[in-house]
Structures are given as C-alpha cells and as structure tokens.
Short mmCIF file of C-alpha atoms in Angstrom, two decimals:
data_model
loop_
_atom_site.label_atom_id
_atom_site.label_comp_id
_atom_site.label_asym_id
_atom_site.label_seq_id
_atom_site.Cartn_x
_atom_site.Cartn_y
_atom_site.Cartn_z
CA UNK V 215 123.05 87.96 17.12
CA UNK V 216 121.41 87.36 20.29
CA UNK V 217 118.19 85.43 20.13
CA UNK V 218 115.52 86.55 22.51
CA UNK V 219 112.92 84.16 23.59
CA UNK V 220 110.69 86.85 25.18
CA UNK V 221 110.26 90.40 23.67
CA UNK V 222 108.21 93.41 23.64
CA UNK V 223 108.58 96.53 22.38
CA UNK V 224 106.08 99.17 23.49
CA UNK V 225 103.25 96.70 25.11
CA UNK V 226 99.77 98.61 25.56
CA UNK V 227 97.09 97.25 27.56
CA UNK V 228 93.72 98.80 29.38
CA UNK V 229 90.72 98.01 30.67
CA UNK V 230 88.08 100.24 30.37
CA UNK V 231 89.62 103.76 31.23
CA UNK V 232 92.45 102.43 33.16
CA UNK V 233 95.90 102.19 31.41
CA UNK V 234 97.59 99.09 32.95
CA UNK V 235 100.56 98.52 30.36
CA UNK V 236 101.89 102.21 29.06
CA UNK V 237 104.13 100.93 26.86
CA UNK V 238 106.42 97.97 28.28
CA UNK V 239 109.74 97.44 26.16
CA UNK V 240 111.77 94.39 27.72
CA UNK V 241 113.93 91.88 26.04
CA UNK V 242 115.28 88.48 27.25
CA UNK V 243 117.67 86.78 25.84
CA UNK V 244 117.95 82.78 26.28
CA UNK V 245 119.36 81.52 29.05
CA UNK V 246 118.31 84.63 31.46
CA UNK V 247 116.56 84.04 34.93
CA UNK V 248 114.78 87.25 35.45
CA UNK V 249 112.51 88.33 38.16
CA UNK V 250 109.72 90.28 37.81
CA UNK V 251 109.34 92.42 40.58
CA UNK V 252 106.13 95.23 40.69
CA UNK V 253 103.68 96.42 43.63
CA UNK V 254 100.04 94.82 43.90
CA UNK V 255 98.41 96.10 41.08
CA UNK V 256 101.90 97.09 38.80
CA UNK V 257 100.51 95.00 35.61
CA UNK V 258 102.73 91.43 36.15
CA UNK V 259 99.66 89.43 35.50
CA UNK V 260 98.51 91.48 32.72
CA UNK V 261 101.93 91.52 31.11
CA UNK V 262 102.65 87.89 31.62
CA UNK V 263 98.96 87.11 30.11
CA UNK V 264 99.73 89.35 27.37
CA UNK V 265 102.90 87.54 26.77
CA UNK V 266 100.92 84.35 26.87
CA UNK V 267 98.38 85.54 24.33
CA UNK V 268 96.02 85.09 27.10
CA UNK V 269 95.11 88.66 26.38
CA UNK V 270 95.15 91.16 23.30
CA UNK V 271 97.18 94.11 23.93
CA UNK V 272 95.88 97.40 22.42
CA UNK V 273 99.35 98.20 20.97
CA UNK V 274 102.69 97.44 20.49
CA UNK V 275 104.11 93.97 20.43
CA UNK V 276 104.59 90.98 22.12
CA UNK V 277 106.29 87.12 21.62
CA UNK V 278 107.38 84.38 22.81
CA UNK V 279 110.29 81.62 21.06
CA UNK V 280 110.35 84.15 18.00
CA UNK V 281 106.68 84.27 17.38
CA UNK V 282 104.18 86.64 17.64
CA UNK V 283 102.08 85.79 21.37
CA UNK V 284 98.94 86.13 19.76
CA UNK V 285 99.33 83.65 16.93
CA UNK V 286 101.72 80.92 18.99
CA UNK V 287 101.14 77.53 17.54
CA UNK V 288 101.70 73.89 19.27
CA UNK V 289 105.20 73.80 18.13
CA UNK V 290 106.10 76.58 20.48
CA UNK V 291 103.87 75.95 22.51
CA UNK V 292 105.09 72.81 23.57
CA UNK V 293 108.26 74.32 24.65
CA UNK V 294 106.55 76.76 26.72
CA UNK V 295 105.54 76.21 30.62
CA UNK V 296 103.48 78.23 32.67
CA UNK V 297 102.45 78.51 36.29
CA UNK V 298 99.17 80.79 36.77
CA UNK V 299 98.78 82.68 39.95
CA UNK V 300 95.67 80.05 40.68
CA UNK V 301 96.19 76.74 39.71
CA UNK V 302 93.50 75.10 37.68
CA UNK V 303 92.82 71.58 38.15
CA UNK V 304 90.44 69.15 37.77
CA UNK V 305 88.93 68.33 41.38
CA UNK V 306 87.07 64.46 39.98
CA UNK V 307 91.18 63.74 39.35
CA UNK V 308 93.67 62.32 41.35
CA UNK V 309 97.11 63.89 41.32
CA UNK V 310 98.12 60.68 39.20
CA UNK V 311 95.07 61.65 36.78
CA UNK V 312 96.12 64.81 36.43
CA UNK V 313 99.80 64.14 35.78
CA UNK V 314 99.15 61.31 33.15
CA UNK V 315 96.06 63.39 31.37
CA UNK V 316 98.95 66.61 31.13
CA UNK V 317 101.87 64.06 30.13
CA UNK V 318 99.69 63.01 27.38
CA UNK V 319 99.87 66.79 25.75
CA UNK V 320 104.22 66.32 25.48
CA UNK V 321 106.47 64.11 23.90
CA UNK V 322 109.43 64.91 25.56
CA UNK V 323 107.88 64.30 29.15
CA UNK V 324 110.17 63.23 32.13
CA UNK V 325 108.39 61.09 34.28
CA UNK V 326 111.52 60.55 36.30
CA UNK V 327 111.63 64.32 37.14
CA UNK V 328 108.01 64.09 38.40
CA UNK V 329 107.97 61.29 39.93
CA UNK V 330 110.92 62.60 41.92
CA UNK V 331 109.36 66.41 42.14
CA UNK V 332 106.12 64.64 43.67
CA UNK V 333 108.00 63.03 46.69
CA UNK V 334 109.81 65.71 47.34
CA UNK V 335 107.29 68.05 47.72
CA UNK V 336 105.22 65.64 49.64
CA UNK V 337 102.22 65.11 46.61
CA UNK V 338 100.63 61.79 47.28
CA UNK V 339 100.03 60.37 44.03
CA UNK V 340 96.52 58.73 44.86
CA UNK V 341 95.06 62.21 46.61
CA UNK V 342 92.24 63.43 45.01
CA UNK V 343 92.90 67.48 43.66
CA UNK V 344 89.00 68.49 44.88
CA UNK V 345 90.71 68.51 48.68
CA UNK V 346 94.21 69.61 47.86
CA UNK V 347 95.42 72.78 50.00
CA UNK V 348 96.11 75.89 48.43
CA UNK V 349 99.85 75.28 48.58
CA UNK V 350 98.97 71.65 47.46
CA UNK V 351 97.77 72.85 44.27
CA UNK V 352 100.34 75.52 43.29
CA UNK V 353 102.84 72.43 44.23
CA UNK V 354 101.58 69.91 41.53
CA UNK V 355 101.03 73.32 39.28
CA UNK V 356 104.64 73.86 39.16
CA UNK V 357 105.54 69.81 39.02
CA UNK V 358 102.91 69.81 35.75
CA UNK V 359 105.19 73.07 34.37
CA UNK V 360 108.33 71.94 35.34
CA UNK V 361 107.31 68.02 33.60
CA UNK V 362 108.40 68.54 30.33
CA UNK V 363 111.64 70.26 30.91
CA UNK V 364 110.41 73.10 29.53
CA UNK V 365 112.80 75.87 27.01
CA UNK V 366 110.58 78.65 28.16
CA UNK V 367 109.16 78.71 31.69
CA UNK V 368 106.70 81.76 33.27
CA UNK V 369 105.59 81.89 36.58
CA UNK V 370 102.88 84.08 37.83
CA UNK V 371 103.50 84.22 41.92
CA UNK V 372 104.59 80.71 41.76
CA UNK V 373 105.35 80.84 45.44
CA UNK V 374 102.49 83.35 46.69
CA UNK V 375 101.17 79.83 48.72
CA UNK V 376 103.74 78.02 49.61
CA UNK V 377 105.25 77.82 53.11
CA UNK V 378 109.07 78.36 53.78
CA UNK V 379 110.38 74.89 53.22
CA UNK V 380 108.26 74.39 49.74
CA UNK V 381 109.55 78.00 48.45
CA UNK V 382 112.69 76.83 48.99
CA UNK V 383 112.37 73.68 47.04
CA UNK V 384 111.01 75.47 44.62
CA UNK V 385 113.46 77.92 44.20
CA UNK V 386 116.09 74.86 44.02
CA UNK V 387 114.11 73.02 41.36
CA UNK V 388 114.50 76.37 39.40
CA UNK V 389 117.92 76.57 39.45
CA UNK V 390 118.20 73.05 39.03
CA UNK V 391 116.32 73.60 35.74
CA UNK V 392 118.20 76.61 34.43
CA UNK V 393 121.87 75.16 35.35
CA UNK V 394 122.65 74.20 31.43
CA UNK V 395 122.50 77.96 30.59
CA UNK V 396 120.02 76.94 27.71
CA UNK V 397 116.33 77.43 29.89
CA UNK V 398 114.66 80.60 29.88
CA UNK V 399 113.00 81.87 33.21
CA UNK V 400 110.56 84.99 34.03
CA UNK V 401 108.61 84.93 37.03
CA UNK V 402 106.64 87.66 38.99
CA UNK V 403 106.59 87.97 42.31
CA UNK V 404 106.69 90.46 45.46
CA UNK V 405 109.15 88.46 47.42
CA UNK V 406 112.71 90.30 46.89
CA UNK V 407 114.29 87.33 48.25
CA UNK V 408 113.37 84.92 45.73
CA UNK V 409 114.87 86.94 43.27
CA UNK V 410 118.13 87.35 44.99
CA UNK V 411 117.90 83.61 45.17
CA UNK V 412 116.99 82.31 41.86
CA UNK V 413 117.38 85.20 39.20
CA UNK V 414 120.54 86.58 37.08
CA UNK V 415 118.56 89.52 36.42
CA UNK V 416 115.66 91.78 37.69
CA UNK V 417 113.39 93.79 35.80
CA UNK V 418 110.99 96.17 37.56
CA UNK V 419 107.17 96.97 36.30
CA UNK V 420 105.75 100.47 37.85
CA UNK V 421 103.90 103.14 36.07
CA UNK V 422 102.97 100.51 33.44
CA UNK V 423 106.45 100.46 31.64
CA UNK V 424 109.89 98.42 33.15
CA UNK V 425 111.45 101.13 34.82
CA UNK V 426 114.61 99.14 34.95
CA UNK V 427 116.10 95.59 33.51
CA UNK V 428 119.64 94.69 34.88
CA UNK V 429 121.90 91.73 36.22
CA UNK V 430 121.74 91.85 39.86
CA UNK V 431 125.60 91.55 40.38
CA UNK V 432 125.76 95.06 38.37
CA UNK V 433 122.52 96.73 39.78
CA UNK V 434 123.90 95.84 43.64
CA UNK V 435 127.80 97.51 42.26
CA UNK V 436 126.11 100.48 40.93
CA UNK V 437 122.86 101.43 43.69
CA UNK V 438 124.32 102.57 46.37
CA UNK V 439 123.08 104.95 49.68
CA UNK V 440 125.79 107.99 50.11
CA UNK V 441 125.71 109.61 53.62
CA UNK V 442 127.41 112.67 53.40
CA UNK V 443 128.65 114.66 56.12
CA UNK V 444 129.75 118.18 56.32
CA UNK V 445 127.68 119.62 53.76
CA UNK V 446 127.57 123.16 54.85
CA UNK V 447 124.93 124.39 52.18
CA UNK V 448 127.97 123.35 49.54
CA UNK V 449 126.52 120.58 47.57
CA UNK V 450 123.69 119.74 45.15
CA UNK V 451 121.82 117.42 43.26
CA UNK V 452 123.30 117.52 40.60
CA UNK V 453 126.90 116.89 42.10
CA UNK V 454 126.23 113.19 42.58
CA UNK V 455 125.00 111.15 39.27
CA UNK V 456 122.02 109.41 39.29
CA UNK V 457 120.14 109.90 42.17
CA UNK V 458 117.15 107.84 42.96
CA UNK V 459 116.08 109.55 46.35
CA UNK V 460 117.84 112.84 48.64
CA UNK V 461 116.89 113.80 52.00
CA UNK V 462 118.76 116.29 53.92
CA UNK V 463 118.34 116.34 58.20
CA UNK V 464 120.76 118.09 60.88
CA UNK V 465 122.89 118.58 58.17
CA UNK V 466 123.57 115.30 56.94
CA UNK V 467 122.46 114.63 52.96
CA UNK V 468 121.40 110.96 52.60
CA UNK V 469 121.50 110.39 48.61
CA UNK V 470 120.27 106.66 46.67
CA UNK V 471 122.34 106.65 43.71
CA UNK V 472 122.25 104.22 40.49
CA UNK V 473 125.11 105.36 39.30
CA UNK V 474 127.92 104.88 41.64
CA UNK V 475 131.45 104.73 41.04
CA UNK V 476 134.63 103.61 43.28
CA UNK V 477 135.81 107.09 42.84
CA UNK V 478 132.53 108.90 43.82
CA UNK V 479 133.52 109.33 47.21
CA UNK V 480 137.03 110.83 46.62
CA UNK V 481 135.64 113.05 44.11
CA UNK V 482 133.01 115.10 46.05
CA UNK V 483 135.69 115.11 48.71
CA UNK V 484 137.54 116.99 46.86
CA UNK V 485 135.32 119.18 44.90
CA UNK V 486 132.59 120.11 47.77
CA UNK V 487 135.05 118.88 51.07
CA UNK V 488 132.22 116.41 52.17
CA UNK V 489 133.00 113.52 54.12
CA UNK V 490 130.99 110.40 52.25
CA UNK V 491 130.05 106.82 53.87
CA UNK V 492 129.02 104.56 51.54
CA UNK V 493 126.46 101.88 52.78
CA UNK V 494 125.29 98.85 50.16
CA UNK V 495 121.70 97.98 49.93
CA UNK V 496 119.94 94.83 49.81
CA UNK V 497 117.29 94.09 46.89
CA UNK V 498 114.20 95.44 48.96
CA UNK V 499 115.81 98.51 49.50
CA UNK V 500 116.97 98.73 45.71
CA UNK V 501 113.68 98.27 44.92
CA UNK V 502 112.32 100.90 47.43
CA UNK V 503 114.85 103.68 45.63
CA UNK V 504 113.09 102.84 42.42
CA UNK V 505 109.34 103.83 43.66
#
C-alpha cells in the first residue's frame, strides 16, 4: 500500500467572498519531489499553510506524515521542515544564535550539514540577522530547514530571493537531500526551471483545484504541439485526443495535445491526409497549454 506523506482530498478554503481553494485533491507518496507550479495569486501559499495547519480550511481534508494538519503533534512535527515565503528571524541574533536556539528544538540535528551549508552559501556565522539581505535571510531559512535532515520538507518560493548562483546551490542541496529515495519534497514556485531541475513530478494549482499531477518524464512524452498541414476544411477537434489549445491560420491547424501517441501522426495521415510535424515543448510552454 503506498504511504502518502502529504494528502488532501477536496481542500476548501476562502476568505471573505473569495474562494481560493475549490476543492484541491492531491496525493504524494514518499519519496516524490514535486513542484508546485500556479500563477500569482493560484492559492500555493494558502494550500501549503493549509497543509501546515497554519490555516483552517472550510472543508475537506488535509495531512501531513499520516495525521490530520490541524491536530499535528511534536512527533511529526519534528520530521517536518518548512521554508516560508518570508523568513522570520530574530534581528538581536547572530546567525550562530539563531542556528544553536533552532538546533535546540531537534534531536537528530546535523551540525556538520550546517556548518558546511553556511560556507557554502557564504553565511558568516558572527553576522548579526537585523542587517542580513533579503537573499541572506531566505539562505539561513533554508540552512535552519534543511538542519535536521528533515522526512518531510515544504518550501514556499524558497528561491523567490536568491540570485543565480544561490538558486543553484539550492537546488543542489535539494537533490542532495532527496538522493536516498526516502525524503519527501513539495515546493511552490513560478520558476519552471527549478522544477525541471529538482522535481520528479509537477502538480499544477489554477482555478483553486490541481488541474494536473504527473512525473515530468511522462507529462513531456505525452504534451506535445501538432502542426498540421493540408487541412483543407477535413479535420476536427475531436480527431486529435486531448487537446489543450487549437488555432487554425493560412490553413495550418496548430493543436497542444496531452495525449499524444507515437502513432498519432500516422493515424490522421491516414484518416484526414494531413501532413503532421510534431514539435516537443519545454515546461513553460507545458504549463502555458494548461491555462
């Protein structure tokens, strides 16, 4: 049976008169990198703080390690990091302070890991958070997250204020974390290429529910742009499966499909005499077909 270390099943959450969660259903098993990808405003905060039990949701369920998000206690909790989209930290503290205060909330913590995540990433241990750049901060966020080696690990825009080089890093320390196959990984962000770098899998947020959750190896295989030649009037929507977007100029049908086949092509060759180029898409545009 597979064991799921986050899971929701129809996820409702408003404020006021405005619906931001319509009913989210998503479900990741153990092991799973998966990036959350949504436009400004989709709901990732919302959902992740839901997930968190940062927030009550109005309906529908939501947890975290096999318990329920609102009621997690320490023993899951200590399992659990989390990177908020704004770093909290206290500015009397020196980056020392503030690792040896959070060290003192884990057991298992691996000051060799930090210690080694702090010079890479440039954190002097003596400098005082008050005057620590933006991208300073979410640096020593994601060291305090990452300290602990935790089972779980959320990220809210973990990389929203970092520079090229420190994304990177990030993105390697990530990887480096999830290699055993055992570490569980969801974070949001707007940058496709993260994803495409770090995550197994992708799950998209729009309208309030996850419009889709796949591997990317599969999701790449399977959306695919059709430009098809010598249409002549002779062939419709419904002739290719799963299409995402058409558009039709000077006689040329462009068609985003998410359910494409090897034998696609051949097949409304011969059933409609079109001529079909098939052209692969990178995440950005995937995600683009979805909205």
């Amino acid at each position: 049976m597979t064991e799921f270390l986050i899971e929701t099943q129809g996820l409702r959450k408003s404020f006021g008169k405005v619906e931001v969660l319509r009913g989210v259903d998503l479900a990741i098993p153990r092991g799973e990198v998966t990036g959350l990808l949504g436009t400004n405003g989709a709901g990732k905060s919302t959902l992740i703080r839901c997930l968190l039990g940062l927030l009550r949701p109005m309906g529908g369920t939501s947890a975290l390690l096999g318990r329920s998000s609102w009621d997690l206690a320490d023993a899951e909790k200590s399992r659990l990091g989390y990177v908020a989209q704004e770093v909290q930290l206290f500015a009397s503290f020196c980056v020392r302070d503030m690792v040896g205060y959070t060290a003192a909330f884990y057991s298992r913590w691996d000051a060799n890991l930090v210690r080694e995540l702090l010079e890479r990433w440039e954190l002097p241990e003596s400098k005082s958070c008050g005057v620590l750049s933006a991208g300073e901060r979410q640096k020593l966020g994601i060291v305090l997250a990452l300290g602990h080696r935790p089972e779980l690990l959320i990220l809210d825009e973990p990389a929203a204020s970092l520079d090229p080089q420190a994304r990177r890093l990030f993105l390697e320390s990530v990887l480096q974390l999830a290699a055993d196959g055992e570490r569980t990984i969801l974070f949001s962000t707007h940058i496709t290429s993260d994803i495409e770098r770090a995550a197994s899998h992708l799950a998209i947020l729009q309208g309030g529910v996850v419009r889709l959750h796949s591997d990317l190896d599969g999701l790449k295989d399977r959306v695919m742009r059709l430009r098809i030649t010598g249409v002549s009037g002779r062939l419709k929507a419904e002739d290719v499966p799963g299409v995402l977007k058409w558009s039709e100029q000077g006689g040329v049908v462009q068609v985003t499909t998410d359910r494409y086949s090897p034998d696609l092509p051949q097949r409304l060759h011969e059933q409609r005499g079109v001529e079909v180029l098939v052209e692969d898409l990178n995440l950005e545009d995937v995600f683009l077909a979805f909205h």
